[in-house]
Coordinates of N, CA, C and O in Angstrom, one line a residue:
X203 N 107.5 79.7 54.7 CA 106.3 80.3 55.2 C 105.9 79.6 56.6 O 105.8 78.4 56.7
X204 N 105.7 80.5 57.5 CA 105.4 80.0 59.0 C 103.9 79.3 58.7 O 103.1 79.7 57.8
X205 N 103.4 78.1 59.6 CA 102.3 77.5 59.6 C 101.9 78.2 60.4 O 102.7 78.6 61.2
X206 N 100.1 78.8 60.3 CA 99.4 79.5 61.3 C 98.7 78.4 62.1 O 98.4 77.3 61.6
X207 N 98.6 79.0 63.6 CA 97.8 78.0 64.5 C 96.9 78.8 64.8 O 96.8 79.9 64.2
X208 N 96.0 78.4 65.6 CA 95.0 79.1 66.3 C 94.2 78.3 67.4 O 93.0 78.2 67.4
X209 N 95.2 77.5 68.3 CA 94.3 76.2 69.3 C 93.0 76.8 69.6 O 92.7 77.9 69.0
X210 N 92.2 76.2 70.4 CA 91.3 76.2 71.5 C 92.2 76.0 73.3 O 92.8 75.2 73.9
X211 N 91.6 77.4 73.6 CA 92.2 76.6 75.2 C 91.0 77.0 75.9 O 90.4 78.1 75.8
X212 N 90.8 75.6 76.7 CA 89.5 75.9 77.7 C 90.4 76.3 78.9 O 91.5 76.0 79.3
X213 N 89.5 77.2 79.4 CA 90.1 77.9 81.3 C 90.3 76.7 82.3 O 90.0 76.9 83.5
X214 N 90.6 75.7 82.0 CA 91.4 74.9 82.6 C 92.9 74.4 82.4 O 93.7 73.7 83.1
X215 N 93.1 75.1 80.9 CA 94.3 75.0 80.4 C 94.7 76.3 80.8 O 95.9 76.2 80.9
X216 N 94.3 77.5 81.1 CA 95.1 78.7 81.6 C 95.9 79.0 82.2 O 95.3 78.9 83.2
X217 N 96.7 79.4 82.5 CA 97.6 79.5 83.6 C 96.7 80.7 84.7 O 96.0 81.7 84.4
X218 N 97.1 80.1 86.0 CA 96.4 80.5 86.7 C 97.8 82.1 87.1 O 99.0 82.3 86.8
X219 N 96.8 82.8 88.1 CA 97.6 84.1 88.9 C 97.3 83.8 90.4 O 96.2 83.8 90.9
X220 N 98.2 83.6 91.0 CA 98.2 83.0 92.5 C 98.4 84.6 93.4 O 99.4 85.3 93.7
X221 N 97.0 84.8 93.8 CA 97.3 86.0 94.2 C 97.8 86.2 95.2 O 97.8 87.3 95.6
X222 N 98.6 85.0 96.3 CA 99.1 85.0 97.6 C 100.6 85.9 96.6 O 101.1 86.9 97.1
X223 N 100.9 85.1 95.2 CA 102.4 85.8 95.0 C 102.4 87.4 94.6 O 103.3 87.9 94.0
X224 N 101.1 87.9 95.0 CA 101.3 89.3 94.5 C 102.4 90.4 95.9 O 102.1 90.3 97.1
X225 N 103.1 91.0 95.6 CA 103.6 92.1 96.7 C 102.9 92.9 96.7 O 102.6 93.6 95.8
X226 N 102.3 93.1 98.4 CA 101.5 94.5 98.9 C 102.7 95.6 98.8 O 103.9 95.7 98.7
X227 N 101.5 96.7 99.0 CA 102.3 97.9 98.9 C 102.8 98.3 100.6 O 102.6 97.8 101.7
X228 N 103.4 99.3 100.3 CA 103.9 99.6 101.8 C 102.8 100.0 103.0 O 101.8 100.7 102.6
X229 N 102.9 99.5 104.7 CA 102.0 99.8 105.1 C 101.9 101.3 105.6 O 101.0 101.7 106.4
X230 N 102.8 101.8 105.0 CA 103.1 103.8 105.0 C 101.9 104.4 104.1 O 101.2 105.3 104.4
X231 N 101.8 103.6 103.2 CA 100.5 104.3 101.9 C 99.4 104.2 102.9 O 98.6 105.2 102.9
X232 N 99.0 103.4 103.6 CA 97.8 103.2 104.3 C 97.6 104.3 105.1 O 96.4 104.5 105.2
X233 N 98.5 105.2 105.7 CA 98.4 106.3 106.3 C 97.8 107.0 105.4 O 96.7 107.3 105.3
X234 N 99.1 107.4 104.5 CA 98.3 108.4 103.4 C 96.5 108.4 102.5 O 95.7 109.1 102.0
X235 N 96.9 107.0 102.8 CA 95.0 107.2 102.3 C 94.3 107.7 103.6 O 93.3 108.5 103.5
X236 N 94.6 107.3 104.9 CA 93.7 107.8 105.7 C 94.1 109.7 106.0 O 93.1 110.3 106.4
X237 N 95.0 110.2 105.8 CA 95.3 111.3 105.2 C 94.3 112.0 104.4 O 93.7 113.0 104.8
X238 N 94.1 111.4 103.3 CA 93.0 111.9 102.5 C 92.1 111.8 102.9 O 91.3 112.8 102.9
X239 N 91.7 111.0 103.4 CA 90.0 110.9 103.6 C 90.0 112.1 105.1 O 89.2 113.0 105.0
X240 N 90.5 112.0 105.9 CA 90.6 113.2 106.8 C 90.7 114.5 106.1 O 89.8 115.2 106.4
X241 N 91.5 114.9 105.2 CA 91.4 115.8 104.5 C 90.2 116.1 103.5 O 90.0 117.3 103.1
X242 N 89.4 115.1 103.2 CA 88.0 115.4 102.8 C 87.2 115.6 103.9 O 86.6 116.7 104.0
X243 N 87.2 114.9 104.8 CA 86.2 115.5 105.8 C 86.3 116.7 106.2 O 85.3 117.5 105.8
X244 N 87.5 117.3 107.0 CA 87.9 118.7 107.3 C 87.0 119.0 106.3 O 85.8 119.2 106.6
X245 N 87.7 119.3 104.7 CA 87.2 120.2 103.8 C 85.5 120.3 103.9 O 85.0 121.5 103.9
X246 N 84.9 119.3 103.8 CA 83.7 118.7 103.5 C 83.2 119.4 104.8 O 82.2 120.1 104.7
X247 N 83.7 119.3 105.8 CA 82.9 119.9 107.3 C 82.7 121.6 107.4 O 81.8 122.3 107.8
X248 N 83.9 121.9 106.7 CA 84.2 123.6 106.7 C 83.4 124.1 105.4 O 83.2 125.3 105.5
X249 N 82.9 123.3 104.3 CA 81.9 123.7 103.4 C 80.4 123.6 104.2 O 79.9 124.7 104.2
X250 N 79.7 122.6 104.8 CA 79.0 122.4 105.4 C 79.2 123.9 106.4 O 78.6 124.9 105.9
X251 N 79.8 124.0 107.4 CA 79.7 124.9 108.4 C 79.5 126.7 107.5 O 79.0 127.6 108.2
X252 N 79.8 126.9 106.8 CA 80.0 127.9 105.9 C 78.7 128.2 105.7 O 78.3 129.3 105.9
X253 N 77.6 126.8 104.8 CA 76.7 126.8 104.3 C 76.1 127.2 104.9 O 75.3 128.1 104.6
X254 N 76.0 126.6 106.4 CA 75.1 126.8 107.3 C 74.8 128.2 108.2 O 73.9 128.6 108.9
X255 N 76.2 128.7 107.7 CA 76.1 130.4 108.0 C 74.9 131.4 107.6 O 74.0 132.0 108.1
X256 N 75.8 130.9 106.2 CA 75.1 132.0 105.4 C 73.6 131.2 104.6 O 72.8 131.7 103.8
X257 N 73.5 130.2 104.9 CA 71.7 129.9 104.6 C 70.8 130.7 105.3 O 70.8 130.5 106.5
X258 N 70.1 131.7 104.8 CA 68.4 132.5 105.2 C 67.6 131.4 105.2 O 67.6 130.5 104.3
X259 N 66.5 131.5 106.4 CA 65.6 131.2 106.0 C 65.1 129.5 105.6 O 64.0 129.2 105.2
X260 N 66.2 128.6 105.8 CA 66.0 127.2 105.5 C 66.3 126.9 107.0 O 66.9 127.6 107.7
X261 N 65.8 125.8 107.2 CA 66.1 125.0 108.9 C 67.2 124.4 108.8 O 67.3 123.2 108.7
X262 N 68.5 125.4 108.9 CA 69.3 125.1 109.3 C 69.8 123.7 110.3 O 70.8 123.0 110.1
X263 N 68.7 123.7 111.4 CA 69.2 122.3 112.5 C 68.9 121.4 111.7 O 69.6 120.4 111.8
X264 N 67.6 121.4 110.8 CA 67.7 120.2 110.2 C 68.5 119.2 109.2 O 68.7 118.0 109.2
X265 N 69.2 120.8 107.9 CA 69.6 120.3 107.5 C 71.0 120.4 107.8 O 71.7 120.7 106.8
X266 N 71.7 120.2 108.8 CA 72.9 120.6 109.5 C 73.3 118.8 109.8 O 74.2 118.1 109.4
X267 N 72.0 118.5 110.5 CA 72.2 117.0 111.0 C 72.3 116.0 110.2 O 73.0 115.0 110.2
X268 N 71.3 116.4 109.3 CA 70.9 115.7 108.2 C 72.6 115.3 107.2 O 73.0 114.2 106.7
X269 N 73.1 116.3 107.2 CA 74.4 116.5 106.1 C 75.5 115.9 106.7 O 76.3 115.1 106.1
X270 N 75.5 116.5 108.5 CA 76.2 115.8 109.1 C 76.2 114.6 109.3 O 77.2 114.0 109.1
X271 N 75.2 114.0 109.8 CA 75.2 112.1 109.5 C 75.6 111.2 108.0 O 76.1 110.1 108.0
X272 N 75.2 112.3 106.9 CA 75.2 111.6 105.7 C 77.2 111.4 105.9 O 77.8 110.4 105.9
X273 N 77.8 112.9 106.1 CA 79.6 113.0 106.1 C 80.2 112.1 107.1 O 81.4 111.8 106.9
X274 N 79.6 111.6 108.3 CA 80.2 110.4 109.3 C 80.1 109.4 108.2 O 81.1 108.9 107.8
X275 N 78.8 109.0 107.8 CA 78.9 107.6 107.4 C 79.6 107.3 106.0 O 80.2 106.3 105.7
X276 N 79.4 108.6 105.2 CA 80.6 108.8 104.3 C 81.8 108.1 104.2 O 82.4 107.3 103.5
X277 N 81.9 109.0 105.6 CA 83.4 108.7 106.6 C 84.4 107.5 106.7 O 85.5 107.3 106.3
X278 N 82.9 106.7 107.9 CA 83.2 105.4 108.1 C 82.9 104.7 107.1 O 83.2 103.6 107.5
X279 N 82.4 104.5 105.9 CA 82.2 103.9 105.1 C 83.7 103.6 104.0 O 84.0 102.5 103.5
X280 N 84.5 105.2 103.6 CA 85.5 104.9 103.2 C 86.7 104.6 103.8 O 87.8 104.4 103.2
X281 N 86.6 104.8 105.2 CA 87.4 104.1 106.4 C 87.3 102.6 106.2 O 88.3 101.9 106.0
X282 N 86.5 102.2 106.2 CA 86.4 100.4 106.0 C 87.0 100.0 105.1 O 88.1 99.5 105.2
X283 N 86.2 100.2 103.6 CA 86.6 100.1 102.4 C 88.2 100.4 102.5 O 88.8 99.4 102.8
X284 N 88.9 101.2 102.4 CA 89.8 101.3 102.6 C 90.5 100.2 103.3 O 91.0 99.3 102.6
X285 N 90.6 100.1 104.6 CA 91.3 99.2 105.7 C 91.0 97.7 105.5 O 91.8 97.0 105.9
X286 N 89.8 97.1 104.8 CA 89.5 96.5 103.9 C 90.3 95.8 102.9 O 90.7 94.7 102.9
X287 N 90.5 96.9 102.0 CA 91.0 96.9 100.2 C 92.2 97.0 100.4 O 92.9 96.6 99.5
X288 N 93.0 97.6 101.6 CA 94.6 97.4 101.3 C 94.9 96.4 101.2 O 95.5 96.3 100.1
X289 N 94.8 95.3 101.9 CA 95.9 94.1 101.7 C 95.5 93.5 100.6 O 96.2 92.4 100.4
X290 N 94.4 93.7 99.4 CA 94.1 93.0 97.8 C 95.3 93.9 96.9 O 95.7 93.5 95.9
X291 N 95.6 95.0 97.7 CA 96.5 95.7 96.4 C 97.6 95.6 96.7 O 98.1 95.7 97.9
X292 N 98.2 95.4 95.5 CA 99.0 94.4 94.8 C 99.9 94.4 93.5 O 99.4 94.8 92.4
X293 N 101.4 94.0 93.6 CA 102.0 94.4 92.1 C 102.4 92.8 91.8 O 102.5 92.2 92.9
X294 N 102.7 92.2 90.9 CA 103.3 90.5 90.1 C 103.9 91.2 88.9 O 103.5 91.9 88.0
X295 N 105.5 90.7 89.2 CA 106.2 90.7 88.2 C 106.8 89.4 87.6 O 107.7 88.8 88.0
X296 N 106.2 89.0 86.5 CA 106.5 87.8 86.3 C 107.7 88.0 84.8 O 108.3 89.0 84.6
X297 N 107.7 87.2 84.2 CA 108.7 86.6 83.4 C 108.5 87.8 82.0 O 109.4 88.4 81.3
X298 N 107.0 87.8 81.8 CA 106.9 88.2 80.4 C 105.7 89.7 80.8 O 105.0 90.3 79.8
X299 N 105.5 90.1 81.9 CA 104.3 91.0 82.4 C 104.7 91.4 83.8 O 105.5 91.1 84.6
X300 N 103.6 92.4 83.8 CA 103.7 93.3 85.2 C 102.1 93.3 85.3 O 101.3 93.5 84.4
X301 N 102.0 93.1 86.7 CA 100.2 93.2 87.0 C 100.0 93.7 88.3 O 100.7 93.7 89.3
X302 N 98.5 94.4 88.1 CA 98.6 95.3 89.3 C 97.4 95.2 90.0 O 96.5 96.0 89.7
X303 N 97.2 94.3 90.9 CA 95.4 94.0 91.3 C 94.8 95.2 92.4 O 95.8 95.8 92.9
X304 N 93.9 95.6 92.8 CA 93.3 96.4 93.5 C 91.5 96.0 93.6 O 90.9 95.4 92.7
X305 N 91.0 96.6 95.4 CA 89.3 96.6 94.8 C 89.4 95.5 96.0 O 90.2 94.6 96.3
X306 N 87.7 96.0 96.7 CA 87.3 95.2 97.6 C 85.8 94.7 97.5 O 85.2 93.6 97.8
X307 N 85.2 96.3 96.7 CA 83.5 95.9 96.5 C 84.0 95.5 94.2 O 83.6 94.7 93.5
X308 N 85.0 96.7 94.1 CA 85.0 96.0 92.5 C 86.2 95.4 92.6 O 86.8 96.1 93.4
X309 N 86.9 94.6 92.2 CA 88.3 93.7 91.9 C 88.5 94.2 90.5 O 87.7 94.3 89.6
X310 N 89.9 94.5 90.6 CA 90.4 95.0 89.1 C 92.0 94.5 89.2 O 92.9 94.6 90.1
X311 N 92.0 93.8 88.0 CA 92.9 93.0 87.7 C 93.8 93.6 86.5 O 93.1 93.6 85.5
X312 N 95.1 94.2 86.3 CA 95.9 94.8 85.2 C 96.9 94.5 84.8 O 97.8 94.4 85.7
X313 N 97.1 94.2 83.6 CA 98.6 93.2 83.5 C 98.8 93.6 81.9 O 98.0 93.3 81.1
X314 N 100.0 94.2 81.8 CA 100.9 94.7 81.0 C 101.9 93.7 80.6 O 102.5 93.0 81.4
X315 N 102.1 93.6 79.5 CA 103.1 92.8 78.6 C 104.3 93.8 78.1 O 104.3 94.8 77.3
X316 N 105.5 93.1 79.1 CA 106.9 94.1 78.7 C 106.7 94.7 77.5 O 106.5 96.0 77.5
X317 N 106.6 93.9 76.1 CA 106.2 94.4 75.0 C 105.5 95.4 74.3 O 105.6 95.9 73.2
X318 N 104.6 95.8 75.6 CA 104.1 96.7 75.0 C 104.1 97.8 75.8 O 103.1 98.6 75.5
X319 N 105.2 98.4 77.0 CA 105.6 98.8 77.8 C 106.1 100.1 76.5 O 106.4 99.8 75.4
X320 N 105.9 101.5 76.9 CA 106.4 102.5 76.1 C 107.1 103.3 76.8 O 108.0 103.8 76.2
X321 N 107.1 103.8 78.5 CA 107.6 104.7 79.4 C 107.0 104.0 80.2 O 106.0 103.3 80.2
X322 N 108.4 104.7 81.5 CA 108.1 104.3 82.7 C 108.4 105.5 83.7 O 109.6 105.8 83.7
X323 N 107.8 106.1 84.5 CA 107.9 107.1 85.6 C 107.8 106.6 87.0 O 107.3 105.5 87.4
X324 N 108.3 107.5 87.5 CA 108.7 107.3 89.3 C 108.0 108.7 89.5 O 108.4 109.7 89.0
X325 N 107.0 108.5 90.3 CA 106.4 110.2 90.9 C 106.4 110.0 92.0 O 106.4 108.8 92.4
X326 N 106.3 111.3 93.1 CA 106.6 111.4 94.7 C 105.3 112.9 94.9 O 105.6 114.0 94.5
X327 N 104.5 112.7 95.3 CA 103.7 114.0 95.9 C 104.1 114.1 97.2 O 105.0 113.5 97.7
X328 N 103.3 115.0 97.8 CA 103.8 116.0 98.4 C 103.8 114.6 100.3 O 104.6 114.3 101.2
X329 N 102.4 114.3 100.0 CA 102.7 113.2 101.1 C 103.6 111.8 101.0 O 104.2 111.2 101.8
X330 N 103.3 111.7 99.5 CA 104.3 110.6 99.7 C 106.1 110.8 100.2 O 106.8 109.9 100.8
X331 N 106.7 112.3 99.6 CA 107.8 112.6 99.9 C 107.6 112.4 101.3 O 108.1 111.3 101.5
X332 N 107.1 113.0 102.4 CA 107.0 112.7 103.6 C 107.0 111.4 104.3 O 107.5 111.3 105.5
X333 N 106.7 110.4 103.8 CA 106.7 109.2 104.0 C 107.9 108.5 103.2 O 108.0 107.4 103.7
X334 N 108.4 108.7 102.6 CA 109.4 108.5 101.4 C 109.3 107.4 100.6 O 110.2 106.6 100.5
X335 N 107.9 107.3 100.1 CA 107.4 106.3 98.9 C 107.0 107.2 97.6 O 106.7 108.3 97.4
X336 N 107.2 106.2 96.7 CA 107.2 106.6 95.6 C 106.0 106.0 94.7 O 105.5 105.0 95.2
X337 N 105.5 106.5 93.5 CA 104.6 105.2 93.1 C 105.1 105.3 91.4 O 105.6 106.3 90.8
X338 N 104.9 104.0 90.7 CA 105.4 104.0 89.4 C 104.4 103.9 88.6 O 103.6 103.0 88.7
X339 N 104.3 104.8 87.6 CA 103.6 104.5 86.3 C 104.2 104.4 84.8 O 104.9 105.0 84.0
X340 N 103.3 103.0 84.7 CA 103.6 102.3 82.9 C 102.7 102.7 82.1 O 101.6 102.8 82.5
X341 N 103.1 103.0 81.0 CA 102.7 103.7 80.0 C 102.8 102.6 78.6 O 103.7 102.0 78.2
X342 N 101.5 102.6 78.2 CA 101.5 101.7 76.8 C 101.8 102.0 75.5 O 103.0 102.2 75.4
X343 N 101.4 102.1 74.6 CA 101.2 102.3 73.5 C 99.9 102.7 72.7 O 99.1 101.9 72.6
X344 N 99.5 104.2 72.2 CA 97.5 104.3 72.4 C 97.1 105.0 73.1 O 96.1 105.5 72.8
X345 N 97.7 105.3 74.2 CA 97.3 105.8 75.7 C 97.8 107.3 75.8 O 98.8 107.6 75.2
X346 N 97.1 108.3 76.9 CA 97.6 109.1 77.2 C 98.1 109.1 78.5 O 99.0 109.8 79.0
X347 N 97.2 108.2 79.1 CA 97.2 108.0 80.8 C 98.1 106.9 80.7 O 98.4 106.3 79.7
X348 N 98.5 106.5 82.0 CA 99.1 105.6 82.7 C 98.3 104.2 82.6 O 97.2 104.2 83.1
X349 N 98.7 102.8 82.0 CA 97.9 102.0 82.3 C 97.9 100.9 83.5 O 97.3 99.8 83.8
X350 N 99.2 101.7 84.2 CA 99.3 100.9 85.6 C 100.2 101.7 86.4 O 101.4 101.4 86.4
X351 N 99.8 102.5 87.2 CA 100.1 103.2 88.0 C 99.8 102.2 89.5 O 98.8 101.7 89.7
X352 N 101.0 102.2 90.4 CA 101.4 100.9 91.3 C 102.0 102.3 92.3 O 103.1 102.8 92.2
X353 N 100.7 103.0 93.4 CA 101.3 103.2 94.2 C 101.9 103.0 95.8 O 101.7 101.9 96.2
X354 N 102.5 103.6 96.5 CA 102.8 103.0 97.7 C 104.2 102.3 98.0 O 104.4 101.6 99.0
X355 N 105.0 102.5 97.3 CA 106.5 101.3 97.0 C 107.5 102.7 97.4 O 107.4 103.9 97.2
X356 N 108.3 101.9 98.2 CA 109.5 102.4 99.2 C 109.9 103.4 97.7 O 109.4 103.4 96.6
X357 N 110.8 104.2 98.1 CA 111.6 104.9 96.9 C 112.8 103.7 96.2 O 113.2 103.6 95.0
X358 N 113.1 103.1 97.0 CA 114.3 102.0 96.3 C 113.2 101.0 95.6 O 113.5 100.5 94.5
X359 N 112.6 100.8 96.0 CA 111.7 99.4 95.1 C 111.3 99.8 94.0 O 111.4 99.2 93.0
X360 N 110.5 101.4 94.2 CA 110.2 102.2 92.8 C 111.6 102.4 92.0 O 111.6 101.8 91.0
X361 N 112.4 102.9 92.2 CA 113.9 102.7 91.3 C 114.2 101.7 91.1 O 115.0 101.8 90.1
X362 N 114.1 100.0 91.7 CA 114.6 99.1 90.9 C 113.5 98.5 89.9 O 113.8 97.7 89.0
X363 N 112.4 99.0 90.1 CA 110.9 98.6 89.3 C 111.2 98.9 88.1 O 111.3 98.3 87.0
X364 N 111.5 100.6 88.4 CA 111.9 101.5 86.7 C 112.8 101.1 86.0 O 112.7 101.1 84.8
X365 N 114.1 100.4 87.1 CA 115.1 100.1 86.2 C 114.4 98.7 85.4 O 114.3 98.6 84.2
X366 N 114.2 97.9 86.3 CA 114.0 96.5 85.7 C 113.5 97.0 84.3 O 114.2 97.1 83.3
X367 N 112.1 97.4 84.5 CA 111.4 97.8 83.2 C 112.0 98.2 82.3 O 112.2 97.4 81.4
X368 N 112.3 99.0 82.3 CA 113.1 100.1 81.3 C 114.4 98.9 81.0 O 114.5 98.8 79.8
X369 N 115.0 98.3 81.4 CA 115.8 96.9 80.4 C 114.4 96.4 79.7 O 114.3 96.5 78.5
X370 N 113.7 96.0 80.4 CA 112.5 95.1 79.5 C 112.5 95.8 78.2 O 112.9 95.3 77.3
X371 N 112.0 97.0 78.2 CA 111.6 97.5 77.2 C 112.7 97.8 75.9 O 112.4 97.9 74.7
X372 N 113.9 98.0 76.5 CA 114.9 97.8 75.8 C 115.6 96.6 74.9 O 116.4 96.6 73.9
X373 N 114.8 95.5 75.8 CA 115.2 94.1 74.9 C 114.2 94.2 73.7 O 114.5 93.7 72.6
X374 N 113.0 94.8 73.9 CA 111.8 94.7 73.0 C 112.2 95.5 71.7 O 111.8 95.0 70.7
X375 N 113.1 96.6 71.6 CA 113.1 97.1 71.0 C 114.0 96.8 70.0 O 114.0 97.5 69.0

């Protein structure tokens, strides 16, 4: 019969995550987010201008300016945040786990244990094919979603990612 343990570890005995050793994503994804956010604005500007057609009867100039000041600073606000938050995100592949940090105003830290690794996918949208990056998502155990989806990675780094994994998961089994 195995003896049970159950130490105490104070957060000084922890092992630390040295976030210099995490790998950024490619600086191609950074386009594509500025992609999107241009693509909201357009959209966002062409709803606005529409509204402003067909509104009877409301002050138009006012609320024209009003809408349009709030969608610049919108704008520039997820322009920063963004240009900002790229270089925090981040994949660590270590020995026994995969972790995936992101986040500039929130920090989010995600780390997956081979073990409990269930599927692994390689997906490409429509901008990423253009840029020819790929992004991977791990799949747990419990879950229907993805619990670490790591976008932004060349198409070869996403295929050696999958592969790695996919042995991981294989020893587990």
């Amino acid at each position: 019969m195995k003896n049970f343990s159950n130490l105490i570890l104070l957060p000084e005995q922890m092992p630390e995550v040295d976030s210099k050793a995490f790998t950024g994503l490619s600086k191609k994804y950074l386009t594509i987010l500025f992609f999107r956010i241009a693509f909201f604005f357009i959209l966002t500007c062409g709803f606005l201008i529409a509204f402003l057609f067909i509104a009877e009867g409301i002050p138009t100039t006012f609320i024209g300016i009003l809408a349009g000041s709030a969608l610049i600073l919108i704008v520039i606000f997820s322009l920063v945040v963004t240009v900002l938050g790229f270089p925090r995100k981040g994949y660590l592949v270590r020995e026994q786990d995969l972790s995936f940090q992101r986040g500039m105003i929130t920090y989010k830290l995600t780390t997956v244990p081979f073990n409990r690794i269930q599927h692994v996918e390689v997906n490409q949208g429509v901008l990423e094919k253009l840029f020819k990056l790929s992004s991977v998502k791990v799949y747990t155990a419990g879950g229907s979603m993805s619990d670490i989806s790591i976008p932004g990675l060349s198409v070869e780094d996403a295929q050696k990612l999958k592969a790695f994994l996919s042995d991981k998961i294989s020893e587990h089994e």
